[in-house]
Amino acid sequence: MPQLSVMIKPASSLCNMRCEYCFYHSLSEARETYSYGVMSESTALSIIKKAADFTNGAPLHFAFQGGEPTVAGLDFFKFFAKAVKTYVTKSKVTFSLQTNGLLINDEWAKFFAENKFLIGLSLDGDSENNQYRIDANGKYTTERVIRASEILNAYGVPFNILSVATKKTAERLDSVFEYYDKFGFKYVQFIPCLKPFGVDSDEYAMDENEFAAFLISAWQKYAAAFYNRKPISIRFFDNLLMMATGERAEQCGLYGHCGIQFIIEGNGDVFPCDFYCLDEWKLGNINDMSFLEIATSPRAKQFIEESLPVRPECKTCNFYKLCLGGCKRYLADLDYCKVMKTFFTAVLPSLHRIATFIRNSNSSHN
């Protein structure tokens, strides 16, 4: 059977922050039910048992996201981890969790360390750049997130920084990188801020020119760090280098088509993609269906099939092999082709030089 990755929203859209640009808040408001509440133990057991049946020994990954997943409480996660050990006896299981860090303390960090969680810690940079990330009381959160990073470090818990790239990020990218360097943050994923569905523009999302300029500037810093032998990891660029050296990308949006991501809401409802947790894209409920039944449902097939046709402009594009058409959601948000063409025109020589260096280095070690 195939390997499986499942994204679970144990607290649905519930969150202890009120980020001004939150895409899941706007997405949830477009549904009939804004929040499905905290996941029950019976639904968690359905996920675990059916995932074990589906994989039958193949690798299995459980990712937790929100909302804010830690709002579900540490007891939920202790139950989940214990149940995995009980019911998943054939597969190698890995865990990850994306958090705003506000609830992270010694007890949480100890649990993460014991169960080998990889953490995605949300932070947009220094206090000025992070100003959109406020808590439920309207207070700024930067210092508390840094404190969470220190606790995770103290317990040896690996973590990446997850940064929403906004207009302000594009304007202050030097300050963002300087701030991350100050705290030794070497693993970063920049997530472009997206406009809500049906909105032409807003004050947070970059336009095509800003997005392209942001990517070019970020690449220059990434390449400089590589040549200075102080490499940093930026997930999108790491994936481009993987593709340029003949490997398959691991990041969704670089496959050339959509897949089924198995996003499971608090009540067990399953959706194909985090960007499309909408009523019209509900695939079923894990309490009533198996993973195979969900993956082969008519709605799941439709979601994939809509992404398969290659657009005419892509067929003649010199950069298609590194872009593969882009993410469906990004294409709905802006002229992604313009962004990618501008970006690749500027950085392709540098990208190829680094890719060649990596290939030659790998060959010399074989």
Short mmCIF file of C-alpha atoms in Angstrom, two decimals:
data_model
loop_
_atom_site.label_atom_id
_atom_site.label_comp_id
_atom_site.label_asym_id
_atom_site.label_seq_id
_atom_site.Cartn_x
_atom_site.Cartn_y
_atom_site.Cartn_z
CA MET A 1 0.00 0.00 0.00
CA PRO A 2 1.12 3.63 -0.49
CA GLN A 3 2.63 5.86 2.12
CA LEU A 4 0.20 8.33 3.67
CA SER A 5 0.35 11.86 5.02
CA VAL A 6 -2.65 13.18 6.94
CA MET A 7 -3.20 16.75 8.12
CA ILE A 8 -5.40 16.90 11.20
CA LYS A 9 -7.12 19.98 12.60
CA PRO A 10 -7.76 18.82 16.18
CA ALA A 11 -9.17 22.20 17.23
CA SER A 12 -10.72 23.06 13.84
CA SER A 13 -10.50 26.82 13.26
CA LEU A 14 -10.32 27.64 16.98
CA CYS A 15 -7.34 29.85 17.77
CA ASN A 16 -5.90 31.96 20.58
CA MET A 17 -4.65 34.54 18.07
CA ARG A 18 -6.34 36.96 15.72
CA CYS A 19 -3.86 37.32 12.86
CA GLU A 20 -5.13 40.06 10.59
CA TYR A 21 -4.43 38.15 7.37
CA CYS A 22 -5.45 34.62 8.50
CA PHE A 23 -6.55 32.66 5.43
CA TYR A 24 -8.21 29.89 7.46
CA HIS A 25 -10.39 32.41 9.26
CA SER A 26 -11.72 33.78 5.97
CA LEU A 27 -12.09 30.24 4.62
CA SER A 28 -14.02 29.08 7.68
CA GLU A 29 -16.32 32.09 7.50
CA ALA A 30 -17.32 30.94 4.00
CA ARG A 31 -18.51 27.56 5.34
CA GLU A 32 -21.85 26.72 6.86
CA THR A 33 -19.99 25.72 10.04
CA TYR A 34 -17.18 28.05 11.08
CA SER A 35 -15.66 25.69 13.64
CA TYR A 36 -16.21 21.97 14.16
CA GLY A 37 -14.78 22.16 17.67
CA VAL A 38 -12.16 20.00 19.36
CA MET A 39 -11.76 16.52 17.90
CA SER A 40 -13.15 13.66 19.95
CA GLU A 41 -11.06 10.65 20.92
CA SER A 42 -13.34 8.39 18.87
CA THR A 43 -12.66 10.42 15.71
CA ALA A 44 -8.93 10.39 16.46
CA LEU A 45 -9.09 6.58 16.79
CA SER A 46 -10.92 6.33 13.45
CA ILE A 47 -8.10 8.26 11.79
CA ILE A 48 -5.36 6.18 13.40
CA LYS A 49 -6.90 2.75 12.79
CA LYS A 50 -7.93 3.50 9.21
CA ALA A 51 -4.55 5.06 8.42
CA ALA A 52 -2.86 1.90 9.71
CA ASP A 53 -5.12 -0.25 7.53
CA PHE A 54 -4.47 1.92 4.47
CA THR A 55 -0.68 2.00 4.75
CA ASN A 56 -0.25 -1.60 5.92
CA GLY A 57 3.41 -1.02 6.73
CA ALA A 58 4.19 1.91 4.43
CA PRO A 59 5.41 5.17 6.03
CA LEU A 60 2.74 7.21 7.80
CA HIS A 61 2.90 10.89 8.72
CA PHE A 62 0.49 12.77 10.97
CA ALA A 63 0.62 16.58 10.72
CA PHE A 64 -1.35 18.81 13.06
CA GLN A 65 -2.50 22.29 12.09
CA GLY A 66 -5.32 24.71 12.75
CA GLY A 67 -6.55 27.17 13.73
CA GLU A 68 -4.15 26.50 16.56
CA PRO A 69 -3.79 22.77 17.23
CA THR A 70 -2.44 23.14 20.79
CA VAL A 71 -5.84 24.60 21.78
CA ALA A 72 -7.04 20.98 21.73
CA GLY A 73 -4.92 20.46 24.84
CA LEU A 74 -1.88 18.34 25.63
CA ASP A 75 -4.04 15.46 26.87
CA PHE A 76 -5.47 15.05 23.37
CA PHE A 77 -1.98 14.69 21.91
CA LYS A 78 -0.87 12.29 24.63
CA PHE A 79 -3.91 10.15 23.85
CA PHE A 80 -3.17 10.32 20.13
CA ALA A 81 0.50 9.35 20.48
CA LYS A 82 -0.35 6.47 22.81
CA ALA A 83 -3.06 5.21 20.43
CA VAL A 84 -0.62 5.34 17.50
CA LYS A 85 1.79 3.09 19.42
CA THR A 86 -1.07 0.70 20.15
CA TYR A 87 -2.71 0.47 16.73
CA VAL A 88 0.04 1.29 14.20
CA THR A 89 2.34 -1.69 14.48
CA LYS A 90 3.75 -2.02 10.95
CA SER A 91 4.41 1.51 9.70
CA LYS A 92 7.13 3.96 10.56
CA VAL A 93 5.22 6.95 11.98
CA THR A 94 6.38 10.57 12.04
CA PHE A 95 4.71 13.65 13.50
CA SER A 96 4.74 17.38 12.80
CA LEU A 97 2.79 20.28 14.22
CA GLN A 98 2.37 23.91 13.21
CA THR A 99 1.89 26.30 16.11
CA ASN A 100 1.87 29.98 16.98
CA GLY A 101 3.88 29.05 20.08
CA LEU A 102 1.79 30.85 22.68
CA LEU A 103 0.97 27.73 24.71
CA ILE A 104 4.39 26.10 24.42
CA ASN A 105 5.91 25.39 27.81
CA ASP A 106 8.23 22.76 29.31
CA GLU A 107 5.51 20.10 29.38
CA TRP A 108 4.66 20.56 25.71
CA ALA A 109 8.33 20.60 24.69
CA LYS A 110 9.06 17.45 26.68
CA PHE A 111 6.18 15.70 24.90
CA PHE A 112 7.39 16.85 21.49
CA ALA A 113 10.91 15.64 22.23
CA GLU A 114 9.77 12.24 23.51
CA ASN A 115 7.58 11.66 20.45
CA LYS A 116 10.02 13.16 17.92
CA PHE A 117 7.77 15.91 16.60
CA LEU A 118 9.00 18.37 13.99
CA ILE A 119 7.54 21.78 14.83
CA GLY A 120 6.62 24.61 12.50
CA LEU A 121 6.77 27.81 14.57
CA SER A 122 4.90 30.76 13.08
CA LEU A 123 6.78 34.07 13.08
CA ASP A 124 6.97 36.81 10.47
CA GLY A 125 10.18 38.46 11.62
CA ASP A 126 10.92 41.21 14.12
CA SER A 127 8.20 43.08 16.03
CA GLU A 128 7.45 45.46 13.18
CA ASN A 129 7.11 42.71 10.62
CA ASN A 130 5.23 40.47 13.05
CA GLN A 131 2.72 43.16 13.99
CA TYR A 132 -0.19 41.45 12.17
CA ARG A 133 0.11 38.45 14.47
CA ILE A 134 -1.79 39.57 17.57
CA ASP A 135 -3.41 37.46 20.27
CA ALA A 136 -7.10 37.27 21.17
CA ASN A 137 -6.67 40.31 23.43
CA GLY A 138 -5.08 42.40 20.69
CA LYS A 139 -1.57 42.15 22.17
CA TYR A 140 1.61 41.62 20.18
CA THR A 141 3.18 38.17 20.33
CA THR A 142 6.77 38.36 19.07
CA GLU A 143 8.53 38.01 22.43
CA ARG A 144 6.35 35.05 23.40
CA VAL A 145 7.18 33.25 20.15
CA ILE A 146 10.89 33.80 20.73
CA ARG A 147 10.43 32.38 24.24
CA ALA A 148 8.74 29.32 22.69
CA SER A 149 11.73 28.85 20.38
CA GLU A 150 14.07 28.95 23.38
CA ILE A 151 12.03 26.28 25.17
CA LEU A 152 12.01 24.06 22.09
CA ASN A 153 15.77 24.47 21.77
CA ALA A 154 16.26 23.60 25.41
CA TYR A 155 14.55 20.25 24.90
CA GLY A 156 16.21 19.55 21.55
CA VAL A 157 12.97 19.78 19.59
CA PRO A 158 13.64 20.49 15.90
CA PHE A 159 11.65 23.34 14.44
CA ASN A 160 11.30 25.45 11.32
CA ILE A 161 10.14 29.04 11.15
CA LEU A 162 6.94 29.52 9.13
CA SER A 163 6.64 33.07 7.83
CA VAL A 164 3.69 34.54 5.98
CA ALA A 165 5.15 36.72 3.24
CA THR A 166 3.21 39.99 3.08
CA LYS A 167 3.78 43.36 1.48
CA LYS A 168 5.68 44.32 4.62
CA THR A 169 7.92 41.27 4.27
CA ALA A 170 8.82 42.36 0.75
CA GLU A 171 9.59 45.88 2.00
CA ARG A 172 11.67 44.77 4.99
CA LEU A 173 13.28 41.52 3.90
CA ASP A 174 16.76 42.57 5.04
CA SER A 175 15.43 43.13 8.57
CA VAL A 176 13.64 39.77 8.52
CA PHE A 177 16.82 37.89 7.60
CA GLU A 178 18.90 39.83 10.11
CA TYR A 179 16.39 38.98 12.84
CA TYR A 180 16.40 35.28 11.98
CA ASP A 181 20.20 35.25 11.86
CA LYS A 182 20.29 36.87 15.30
CA PHE A 183 18.40 33.92 16.79
CA GLY A 184 20.04 31.27 14.65
CA PHE A 185 16.92 30.40 12.67
CA LYS A 186 18.29 28.54 9.64
CA TYR A 187 15.18 26.68 8.46
CA VAL A 188 12.48 28.92 7.05
CA GLN A 189 9.37 28.44 4.97
CA PHE A 190 7.89 31.57 3.43
CA ILE A 191 4.17 31.20 2.75
CA PRO A 192 2.76 33.85 0.40
CA CYS A 193 -0.12 35.76 1.95
CA LEU A 194 -3.24 35.03 -0.10
CA LYS A 195 -6.26 37.22 -0.67
CA PRO A 196 -9.57 35.69 0.45
CA PHE A 197 -11.55 34.08 -2.35
CA GLY A 198 -13.45 36.68 -4.37
CA VAL A 199 -11.32 39.63 -3.21
CA ASP A 200 -9.36 41.53 -5.87
CA SER A 201 -6.81 43.10 -3.53
CA ASP A 202 -6.10 43.70 0.14
CA GLU A 203 -3.52 45.47 2.27
CA TYR A 204 -1.49 42.37 3.12
CA ALA A 205 -1.04 40.25 -0.05
CA MET A 206 1.80 41.08 -2.43
CA ASP A 207 0.99 41.92 -6.04
CA GLU A 208 2.88 40.27 -8.89
CA ASN A 209 5.74 42.79 -8.95
CA GLU A 210 6.18 42.70 -5.17
CA PHE A 211 6.07 38.91 -5.10
CA ALA A 212 8.69 38.57 -7.84
CA ALA A 213 10.97 41.15 -6.19
CA PHE A 214 10.59 39.36 -2.85
CA LEU A 215 11.55 36.00 -4.37
CA ILE A 216 14.57 37.45 -6.19
CA SER A 217 15.85 39.20 -3.08
CA ALA A 218 15.29 36.11 -0.92
CA TRP A 219 17.11 33.94 -3.48
CA GLN A 220 20.09 36.28 -3.49
CA LYS A 221 20.38 35.93 0.29
CA TYR A 222 19.94 32.16 0.05
CA ALA A 223 22.63 31.87 -2.64
CA ALA A 224 25.02 34.15 -0.75
CA ALA A 225 24.65 32.01 2.36
CA PHE A 226 25.37 28.90 0.29
CA TYR A 227 28.56 30.35 -1.20
CA ASN A 228 29.65 31.63 2.21
CA ARG A 229 29.31 28.06 3.54
CA LYS A 230 26.71 29.18 6.02
CA PRO A 231 23.69 27.68 4.24
CA ILE A 232 20.15 28.39 5.22
CA SER A 233 17.13 26.34 4.24
CA ILE A 234 14.21 28.05 2.48
CA ARG A 235 11.80 25.31 1.51
CA PHE A 236 10.75 26.63 -1.91
CA PHE A 237 14.34 27.18 -3.00
CA ASP A 238 15.43 23.82 -1.57
CA ASN A 239 12.77 22.21 -3.74
CA LEU A 240 13.85 24.09 -6.85
CA LEU A 241 17.38 22.78 -6.35
CA MET A 242 16.04 19.27 -5.88
CA MET A 243 14.26 19.56 -9.23
CA ALA A 244 17.30 21.12 -10.91
CA THR A 245 19.45 18.18 -9.75
CA GLY A 246 17.00 15.58 -11.03
CA GLU A 247 15.10 14.83 -7.84
CA ARG A 248 11.36 15.05 -7.32
CA ALA A 249 10.10 18.02 -5.31
CA GLU A 250 8.52 17.27 -1.94
CA GLN A 251 6.53 20.51 -1.70
CA CYS A 252 2.92 20.54 -2.81
CA GLY A 253 2.46 23.00 -5.67
CA LEU A 254 5.56 21.74 -7.49
CA TYR A 255 4.16 18.42 -8.67
CA GLY A 256 2.43 19.72 -11.81
CA HIS A 257 -0.99 18.73 -10.51
CA CYS A 258 -2.99 18.53 -7.29
CA GLY A 259 -3.13 15.50 -5.04
CA ILE A 260 -5.41 14.58 -2.15
CA GLN A 261 -3.86 15.89 1.06
CA PHE A 262 -6.44 14.36 3.46
CA ILE A 263 -7.18 17.44 5.57
CA ILE A 264 -9.31 16.20 8.46
CA GLU A 265 -11.41 18.70 10.40
CA GLY A 266 -12.41 18.44 14.04
CA ASN A 267 -15.57 16.43 13.32
CA GLY A 268 -13.86 14.04 10.90
CA ASP A 269 -14.86 15.75 7.66
CA VAL A 270 -12.16 15.30 5.03
CA PHE A 271 -11.08 17.83 2.40
CA PRO A 272 -8.53 17.55 -0.42
CA CYS A 273 -6.41 20.61 0.37
CA ASP A 274 -5.90 23.08 3.20
CA PHE A 275 -6.79 25.90 0.81
CA TYR A 276 -10.08 24.20 -0.11
CA CYS A 277 -11.63 23.20 3.21
CA LEU A 278 -14.95 24.44 1.88
CA ASP A 279 -18.37 22.80 1.96
CA GLU A 280 -18.35 22.21 -1.79
CA TRP A 281 -15.09 20.25 -1.55
CA LYS A 282 -16.00 17.95 1.34
CA LEU A 283 -14.93 14.43 0.31
CA GLY A 284 -16.59 12.52 3.13
CA ASN A 285 -16.09 11.79 6.83
CA ILE A 286 -13.37 9.55 8.23
CA ASN A 287 -15.82 8.08 10.73
CA ASP A 288 -17.91 6.68 7.86
CA MET A 289 -15.38 5.99 5.10
CA SER A 290 -11.93 4.45 4.64
CA PHE A 291 -8.99 6.41 3.23
CA LEU A 292 -9.26 4.38 0.02
CA GLU A 293 -12.95 5.22 -0.35
CA ILE A 294 -12.22 8.90 0.20
CA ALA A 295 -9.27 8.93 -2.22
CA THR A 296 -11.30 7.30 -4.97
CA SER A 297 -14.52 9.24 -4.42
CA PRO A 298 -15.97 11.16 -7.41
CA ARG A 299 -15.26 14.50 -5.73
CA ALA A 300 -11.62 13.58 -5.05
CA LYS A 301 -11.16 12.49 -8.64
CA GLN A 302 -12.69 15.76 -9.84
CA PHE A 303 -10.32 17.80 -7.67
CA ILE A 304 -7.31 16.06 -9.20
CA GLU A 305 -8.62 16.01 -12.78
CA GLU A 306 -9.27 19.77 -12.79
CA SER A 307 -5.53 20.33 -12.21
CA LEU A 308 -4.24 17.94 -14.87
CA PRO A 309 -4.54 19.94 -18.12
CA VAL A 310 -1.37 21.87 -18.97
CA ARG A 311 -2.22 25.44 -19.93
CA PRO A 312 -1.21 26.44 -23.50
CA GLU A 313 1.21 29.11 -22.28
CA CYS A 314 3.00 26.51 -20.12
CA LYS A 315 3.68 24.21 -23.07
CA THR A 316 6.02 26.75 -24.66
CA CYS A 317 7.49 28.21 -21.47
CA ASN A 318 11.24 27.81 -20.92
CA PHE A 319 10.72 27.58 -17.18
CA TYR A 320 7.96 24.97 -17.11
CA LYS A 321 10.25 22.14 -15.94
CA LEU A 322 10.99 24.07 -12.75
CA CYS A 323 7.53 25.56 -12.25
CA LEU A 324 5.22 22.80 -13.56
CA GLY A 325 2.36 25.26 -13.75
CA GLY A 326 2.17 26.28 -10.11
CA CYS A 327 -0.28 25.79 -7.26
CA LYS A 328 -3.99 25.89 -8.12
CA ARG A 329 -4.67 28.31 -5.26
CA TYR A 330 -1.84 30.67 -6.24
CA LEU A 331 -3.13 30.73 -9.81
CA ALA A 332 -6.51 31.83 -8.50
CA ASP A 333 -4.89 34.63 -6.50
CA LEU A 334 -2.64 36.43 -9.01
CA ASP A 335 -0.79 36.16 -12.31
CA TYR A 336 1.57 33.47 -11.06
CA CYS A 337 3.14 33.02 -14.49
CA LYS A 338 4.31 36.63 -14.49
CA VAL A 339 5.84 36.16 -11.05
CA MET A 340 7.68 32.97 -12.00
CA LYS A 341 8.94 34.28 -15.34
CA THR A 342 10.36 37.39 -13.68
CA PHE A 343 11.91 35.34 -10.90
CA PHE A 344 13.47 32.62 -13.08
CA THR A 345 14.78 35.13 -15.62
CA ALA A 346 16.71 36.80 -12.80
CA VAL A 347 17.98 33.77 -10.87
CA LEU A 348 18.24 30.84 -13.30
CA PRO A 349 22.00 31.21 -13.96
CA SER A 350 22.68 31.26 -10.23
CA LEU A 351 20.31 28.35 -9.63
CA HIS A 352 22.05 26.25 -12.28
CA ARG A 353 25.50 27.05 -10.84
CA ILE A 354 24.48 25.87 -7.39
CA ALA A 355 22.72 22.81 -8.82
CA THR A 356 25.89 21.90 -10.76
CA PHE A 357 27.99 22.31 -7.63
CA ILE A 358 25.63 20.01 -5.71
CA ARG A 359 25.65 17.37 -8.46
CA ASN A 360 29.45 17.42 -8.66
CA SER A 361 29.72 17.27 -4.88
CA ASN A 362 27.36 14.31 -4.71
CA SER A 363 29.31 12.53 -7.46
CA SER A 364 32.61 12.98 -5.65
CA HIS A 365 31.15 11.38 -2.51
CA ASN A 366 29.82 8.32 -4.36
#
